[in-house]
């Protein structure tokens, strides 16, 4: 799809191309609890650790980087859970998400885009879970 | 990553953002043979049916669309095989690929970006297989 941006000097519309934005998320489940971060930016709510894949970065590298930045944990295993690419999964724009079931070591400490990071009991998730992450958590529970 | 494009009117550099390009590919295996298409555009060689995901289109929809356009077949099942996102998998730019194991009906007829479409014996693949598709085919064989 075409993306139109404005020339900062003369205001002319410059046409480039727009693709879905590749993202990654990590589901960490331990003792019946899942690790969620509280988002610092809209959309509001709790979400799986994750974010955008940089150009030149593999999905696994991006997943480990986002997990470390947002939760302080170092991934020791990342197994693909699924690809979530429904255009409505993010209210802002179309994201194309690879989601990993992870294992990790370290002490949880929120950072970067995460205002908080906390283990939530699977049977008592927070009221507001952003994006399609509630469904992803269900899929993860079914898989493991 | 930033992407710089030139304003067509005044030549000013306009900065926008560049992300890996989401792609999909479909592995169809039947009676010890895999369906490959001969690429009409560089890079040269035989490849799995597939292509770019449009903005607003899910991965599964894109996979079924590309399969139909390039081989004439209608997908009846698409199961995720893996995500392939090594920045070097495509010599042109960084692609972020969801690959599906498919089943399909119909008569094979090459179309769109495919100059030819043909079933290749798994133990006698063509010499030039584009991208990382030889490895993907191996992964598919191990999975099924």
CSV table of C-alpha atoms in Angstrom, one decimal:
chain,number,residue,atom,x,y,z
A,1,UNK,CA,0.0,0.0,0.0
A,2,UNK,CA,1.2,3.5,-0.8
A,3,UNK,CA,2.2,5.8,2.1
A,4,UNK,CA,2.2,9.5,1.5
A,5,UNK,CA,4.5,11.8,3.4
A,6,UNK,CA,5.0,15.6,3.1
A,7,UNK,CA,8.2,17.1,1.9
A,8,UNK,CA,9.4,19.2,4.9
A,9,UNK,CA,10.7,21.9,2.6
A,10,UNK,CA,8.1,22.5,-0.1
A,11,UNK,CA,5.1,20.5,1.2
A,12,UNK,CA,4.9,18.3,-1.9
A,13,UNK,CA,3.4,14.8,-1.3
A,14,UNK,CA,6.1,12.2,-1.6
A,15,UNK,CA,4.8,8.7,-2.3
A,16,UNK,CA,6.6,5.7,-0.8
A,17,UNK,CA,5.2,2.2,0.2
A,18,UNK,CA,3.6,1.1,3.4
A,19,UNK,CA,3.8,-2.5,4.6
A,20,UNK,CA,2.5,-4.1,7.7
A,21,UNK,CA,4.9,-3.5,10.6
A,22,UNK,CA,6.7,-6.6,11.8
A,23,UNK,CA,6.5,-7.1,15.6
A,24,UNK,CA,7.4,-9.7,18.1
A,25,UNK,CA,6.0,-10.6,21.5
A,26,UNK,CA,7.1,-13.1,24.1
A,27,UNK,CA,4.9,-15.2,26.4
A,28,UNK,CA,6.6,-16.2,29.6
A,29,UNK,CA,4.6,-18.5,31.8
A,30,UNK,CA,5.8,-19.8,35.1
A,31,UNK,CA,3.9,-21.4,38.0
A,32,UNK,CA,0.5,-20.6,36.5
A,33,UNK,CA,1.5,-16.9,36.0
A,34,UNK,CA,2.3,-14.9,32.9
A,35,UNK,CA,4.6,-11.9,32.7
A,36,UNK,CA,3.0,-8.7,31.5
A,37,UNK,CA,4.2,-5.2,31.2
A,38,UNK,CA,2.2,-2.0,31.8
A,39,UNK,CA,2.5,0.1,28.7
A,40,UNK,CA,3.9,3.5,29.0
A,41,UNK,CA,2.4,4.6,25.6
A,42,UNK,CA,-1.1,4.2,24.1
A,43,UNK,CA,-2.9,1.9,23.7
A,44,UNK,CA,-3.3,1.7,27.5
A,45,UNK,CA,-3.1,-1.5,29.5
A,46,UNK,CA,-1.1,-4.5,30.2
A,47,UNK,CA,0.6,-6.4,27.4
A,48,UNK,CA,3.1,-9.1,26.6
A,49,UNK,CA,6.7,-7.8,26.4
A,50,UNK,CA,7.4,-7.1,22.8
A,51,UNK,CA,7.8,-4.4,20.1
A,52,UNK,CA,8.9,-3.6,16.6
A,53,UNK,CA,11.5,-5.6,14.7
A,54,UNK,CA,14.3,-3.4,13.4
A,55,UNK,CA,15.4,-3.4,9.8
A,56,UNK,CA,18.3,-5.9,9.7
A,57,UNK,CA,17.3,-7.7,12.9
A,58,UNK,CA,15.9,-11.3,13.0
A,59,UNK,CA,12.7,-12.0,14.8
A,60,UNK,CA,14.4,-14.0,17.6
A,61,UNK,CA,17.0,-11.2,18.1
A,62,UNK,CA,14.2,-8.7,18.3
A,63,UNK,CA,12.2,-10.8,20.8
A,64,UNK,CA,15.2,-11.3,23.1
A,65,UNK,CA,16.1,-7.6,22.9
A,66,UNK,CA,12.5,-6.4,23.7
A,67,UNK,CA,12.2,-8.9,26.6
A,68,UNK,CA,15.5,-7.6,28.1
A,69,UNK,CA,14.6,-3.9,27.5
A,70,UNK,CA,11.2,-4.1,29.0
A,71,UNK,CA,11.6,-6.7,31.8
A,72,UNK,CA,15.3,-7.1,32.5
A,73,UNK,CA,15.1,-10.8,31.7
A,74,UNK,CA,17.5,-12.7,29.4
A,75,UNK,CA,15.9,-15.2,27.1
A,76,UNK,CA,17.3,-18.7,27.2
A,77,UNK,CA,14.7,-20.3,24.9
A,78,UNK,CA,12.3,-18.9,22.3
A,79,UNK,CA,9.9,-21.2,20.5
A,80,UNK,CA,7.5,-19.9,17.9
A,81,UNK,CA,3.9,-19.9,19.1
A,82,UNK,CA,2.3,-18.3,16.1
A,83,UNK,CA,1.9,-15.5,13.7
A,84,UNK,CA,-0.8,-13.0,14.5
A,85,UNK,CA,-1.5,-10.6,11.6
A,86,UNK,CA,-5.2,-9.7,11.7
A,87,UNK,CA,-5.2,-6.0,10.5
A,88,UNK,CA,-7.4,-5.1,13.5
A,89,UNK,CA,-5.1,-6.5,16.2
A,90,UNK,CA,-3.5,-3.0,16.8
A,91,UNK,CA,-5.8,0.0,16.8
A,92,UNK,CA,-3.0,2.2,15.5
A,93,UNK,CA,-1.9,0.5,12.4
A,94,UNK,CA,-1.4,-3.0,10.8
A,95,UNK,CA,1.1,-5.1,12.7
A,96,UNK,CA,2.4,-8.5,11.6
A,97,UNK,CA,3.4,-10.3,14.8
A,98,UNK,CA,5.6,-13.3,15.4
A,99,UNK,CA,4.9,-14.5,19.0
A,100,UNK,CA,7.3,-16.7,20.9
A,101,UNK,CA,6.9,-18.9,24.0
A,102,UNK,CA,9.9,-18.0,26.0
A,103,UNK,CA,12.1,-19.1,28.9
A,104,UNK,CA,14.3,-16.6,30.6
A,105,UNK,CA,16.6,-15.9,33.6
A,106,UNK,CA,17.2,-12.8,35.7
A,107,UNK,CA,15.3,-10.5,37.9
A,108,UNK,CA,12.2,-8.7,36.7
A,109,UNK,CA,12.8,-5.0,36.4
A,110,UNK,CA,10.6,-2.8,34.1
A,111,UNK,CA,12.3,-0.6,31.6
A,112,UNK,CA,12.1,1.2,28.3
A,113,UNK,CA,8.4,1.4,27.1
A,114,UNK,CA,7.3,-0.6,30.2
A,115,UNK,CA,6.2,1.4,33.3
A,116,UNK,CA,5.8,-1.8,35.3
A,117,UNK,CA,6.4,-5.5,34.8
A,118,UNK,CA,4.6,-8.1,36.9
A,119,UNK,CA,3.6,-11.8,37.0
A,120,UNK,CA,-0.2,-12.2,36.7
A,121,UNK,CA,-2.1,-15.4,37.6
A,122,UNK,CA,-3.5,-16.9,34.4
A,123,UNK,CA,-6.9,-17.2,36.0
A,124,UNK,CA,-6.9,-13.5,37.1
A,125,UNK,CA,-5.5,-11.4,34.3
A,126,UNK,CA,-5.8,-7.6,34.5
A,127,UNK,CA,-9.0,-6.0,33.2
A,128,UNK,CA,-7.4,-4.2,30.3
A,129,UNK,CA,-5.1,-6.4,28.2
A,130,UNK,CA,-4.0,-4.5,25.1
A,131,UNK,CA,-4.1,-5.8,21.5
A,132,UNK,CA,-5.0,-9.5,20.9
A,133,UNK,CA,-2.7,-10.5,23.8
A,134,UNK,CA,-5.5,-12.1,25.9
A,135,UNK,CA,-6.2,-14.4,23.0
A,136,UNK,CA,-2.5,-15.1,22.6
A,137,UNK,CA,-2.2,-16.0,26.3
A,138,UNK,CA,-5.1,-18.4,25.8
A,139,UNK,CA,-3.4,-20.0,22.8
A,140,UNK,CA,-0.1,-20.3,24.8
A,141,UNK,CA,-1.9,-22.0,27.7
A,142,UNK,CA,-3.5,-24.5,25.3
A,143,UNK,CA,-0.2,-25.2,23.7
A,144,UNK,CA,1.7,-25.9,26.9
B,1,UNK,CA,15.5,2.1,10.4
B,2,UNK,CA,15.2,5.4,8.6
B,3,UNK,CA,14.4,5.4,4.9
B,4,UNK,CA,15.4,8.4,2.8
B,5,UNK,CA,13.4,9.3,-0.3
B,6,UNK,CA,13.8,12.3,-2.5
B,7,UNK,CA,11.1,14.9,-2.9
B,8,UNK,CA,10.1,14.7,-6.7
B,9,UNK,CA,9.6,18.5,-6.8
B,10,UNK,CA,12.5,20.1,-4.9
B,11,UNK,CA,14.9,17.2,-4.4
B,12,UNK,CA,14.9,17.5,-0.6
B,13,UNK,CA,15.5,14.4,1.3
B,14,UNK,CA,12.4,13.2,3.1
B,15,UNK,CA,12.9,10.8,6.0
B,16,UNK,CA,10.5,8.1,6.7
B,17,UNK,CA,10.9,4.7,8.4
B,18,UNK,CA,11.9,1.4,6.9
B,19,UNK,CA,10.9,-1.9,8.4
B,20,UNK,CA,11.5,-5.4,7.3
B,21,UNK,CA,9.0,-6.4,4.5
B,22,UNK,CA,6.5,-9.0,5.6
B,23,UNK,CA,6.3,-11.9,3.2
B,24,UNK,CA,4.6,-15.3,3.0
B,25,UNK,CA,5.5,-18.6,1.3
B,26,UNK,CA,3.6,-21.8,0.9
B,27,UNK,CA,5.2,-25.3,0.9
B,28,UNK,CA,3.0,-27.8,-0.9
B,29,UNK,CA,4.3,-31.4,-0.7
B,30,UNK,CA,2.5,-34.3,-2.4
B,31,UNK,CA,3.7,-37.8,-3.3
B,32,UNK,CA,7.3,-37.0,-2.5
B,33,UNK,CA,7.3,-33.8,-4.6
B,34,UNK,CA,7.2,-30.1,-3.8
B,35,UNK,CA,5.5,-27.4,-5.9
B,36,UNK,CA,8.0,-24.7,-7.1
B,37,UNK,CA,7.5,-21.7,-9.4
B,38,UNK,CA,10.1,-20.3,-11.7
B,39,UNK,CA,10.6,-16.7,-10.9
B,40,UNK,CA,9.9,-14.1,-13.6
B,41,UNK,CA,11.9,-11.4,-11.7
B,42,UNK,CA,15.4,-11.4,-10.0
B,43,UNK,CA,16.7,-13.1,-8.0
B,44,UNK,CA,16.6,-15.9,-10.6
B,45,UNK,CA,15.7,-19.5,-9.9
B,46,UNK,CA,12.9,-21.7,-8.6
B,47,UNK,CA,11.2,-20.8,-5.4
B,48,UNK,CA,8.2,-21.6,-3.2
B,49,UNK,CA,5.0,-19.8,-4.2
B,50,UNK,CA,4.7,-16.6,-2.2
B,51,UNK,CA,5.2,-12.9,-2.0
B,52,UNK,CA,4.6,-9.7,-0.1
B,53,UNK,CA,1.8,-9.2,2.4
B,54,UNK,CA,-0.3,-6.2,1.6
B,55,UNK,CA,-1.1,-3.6,4.2
B,56,UNK,CA,-4.5,-4.6,5.7
B,57,UNK,CA,-4.1,-8.3,4.7
B,58,UNK,CA,-3.6,-11.2,7.1
B,59,UNK,CA,-0.7,-13.6,6.6
B,60,UNK,CA,-3.1,-16.5,5.8
B,61,UNK,CA,-5.0,-14.4,3.2
B,62,UNK,CA,-1.8,-13.3,1.6
B,63,UNK,CA,-0.5,-16.9,1.4
B,64,UNK,CA,-3.7,-18.1,-0.2
B,65,UNK,CA,-3.7,-15.2,-2.6
B,66,UNK,CA,-0.1,-15.7,-3.7
B,67,UNK,CA,-0.6,-19.4,-4.1
B,68,UNK,CA,-3.6,-18.8,-6.4
B,69,UNK,CA,-2.0,-16.1,-8.4
B,70,UNK,CA,1.2,-18.0,-9.0
B,71,UNK,CA,0.0,-21.6,-9.3
B,72,UNK,CA,-3.7,-21.5,-9.9
B,73,UNK,CA,-4.3,-23.6,-6.8
B,74,UNK,CA,-6.8,-22.9,-4.1
B,75,UNK,CA,-5.6,-23.4,-0.5
B,76,UNK,CA,-7.7,-25.7,1.6
B,77,UNK,CA,-5.4,-25.8,4.6
B,78,UNK,CA,-2.5,-23.6,5.8
B,79,UNK,CA,-0.5,-24.5,8.8
B,80,UNK,CA,2.4,-22.4,10.1
B,81,UNK,CA,5.8,-24.0,9.5
B,82,UNK,CA,7.9,-21.2,10.8
B,83,UNK,CA,9.1,-17.6,10.7
B,84,UNK,CA,12.2,-16.9,8.6
B,85,UNK,CA,13.6,-13.5,9.2
B,86,UNK,CA,17.4,-13.7,8.8
B,87,UNK,CA,18.3,-10.3,7.2
B,88,UNK,CA,20.4,-12.1,4.6
B,89,UNK,CA,17.6,-14.4,3.3
B,90,UNK,CA,16.8,-12.1,0.4
B,91,UNK,CA,19.7,-10.4,-1.5
B,92,UNK,CA,17.5,-7.4,-2.3
B,93,UNK,CA,16.3,-6.3,1.2
B,94,UNK,CA,15.3,-7.6,4.6
B,95,UNK,CA,12.2,-9.8,4.4
B,96,UNK,CA,10.3,-11.2,7.4
B,97,UNK,CA,8.6,-14.4,6.2
B,98,UNK,CA,5.8,-16.5,7.6
B,99,UNK,CA,5.9,-19.9,5.9
B,100,UNK,CA,2.9,-22.2,5.7
B,101,UNK,CA,2.6,-25.9,5.0
B,102,UNK,CA,-0.3,-26.0,2.7
B,103,UNK,CA,-2.9,-28.3,1.1
B,104,UNK,CA,-4.7,-27.2,-2.0
B,105,UNK,CA,-7.0,-28.2,-4.9
B,106,UNK,CA,-7.1,-27.3,-8.5
B,107,UNK,CA,-5.0,-27.6,-11.6
B,108,UNK,CA,-1.5,-26.2,-11.6
B,109,UNK,CA,-1.1,-23.2,-14.0
B,110,UNK,CA,1.7,-20.7,-13.6
B,111,UNK,CA,0.6,-17.0,-13.5
B,112,UNK,CA,1.5,-13.5,-12.2
B,113,UNK,CA,5.2,-13.4,-11.1
B,114,UNK,CA,5.7,-17.1,-12.0
B,115,UNK,CA,6.9,-18.0,-15.5
B,116,UNK,CA,6.4,-21.7,-14.7
B,117,UNK,CA,5.1,-23.9,-11.9
B,118,UNK,CA,6.1,-27.5,-11.5
B,119,UNK,CA,6.2,-30.4,-9.0
B,120,UNK,CA,9.9,-31.3,-8.2
B,121,UNK,CA,10.9,-34.6,-6.6
B,122,UNK,CA,12.2,-33.8,-3.1
B,123,UNK,CA,15.4,-35.8,-3.8
B,124,UNK,CA,16.0,-34.0,-7.1
B,125,UNK,CA,15.4,-30.3,-6.6
B,126,UNK,CA,16.5,-27.8,-9.2
B,127,UNK,CA,20.0,-26.5,-9.1
B,128,UNK,CA,19.1,-22.9,-8.4
B,129,UNK,CA,16.6,-22.5,-5.5
B,130,UNK,CA,16.2,-18.9,-4.6
B,131,UNK,CA,16.4,-17.3,-1.1
B,132,UNK,CA,16.5,-19.7,1.9
B,133,UNK,CA,13.8,-22.0,0.3
B,134,UNK,CA,16.0,-25.1,0.0
B,135,UNK,CA,16.4,-25.0,3.8
B,136,UNK,CA,12.7,-24.3,4.3
B,137,UNK,CA,11.8,-27.3,2.2
B,138,UNK,CA,14.2,-29.4,4.4
B,139,UNK,CA,12.4,-28.1,7.5
B,140,UNK,CA,9.1,-29.0,6.0
B,141,UNK,CA,10.2,-32.5,5.2
B,142,UNK,CA,11.4,-33.0,8.7
B,143,UNK,CA,8.1,-31.7,10.1
B,144,UNK,CA,5.8,-33.9,8.1
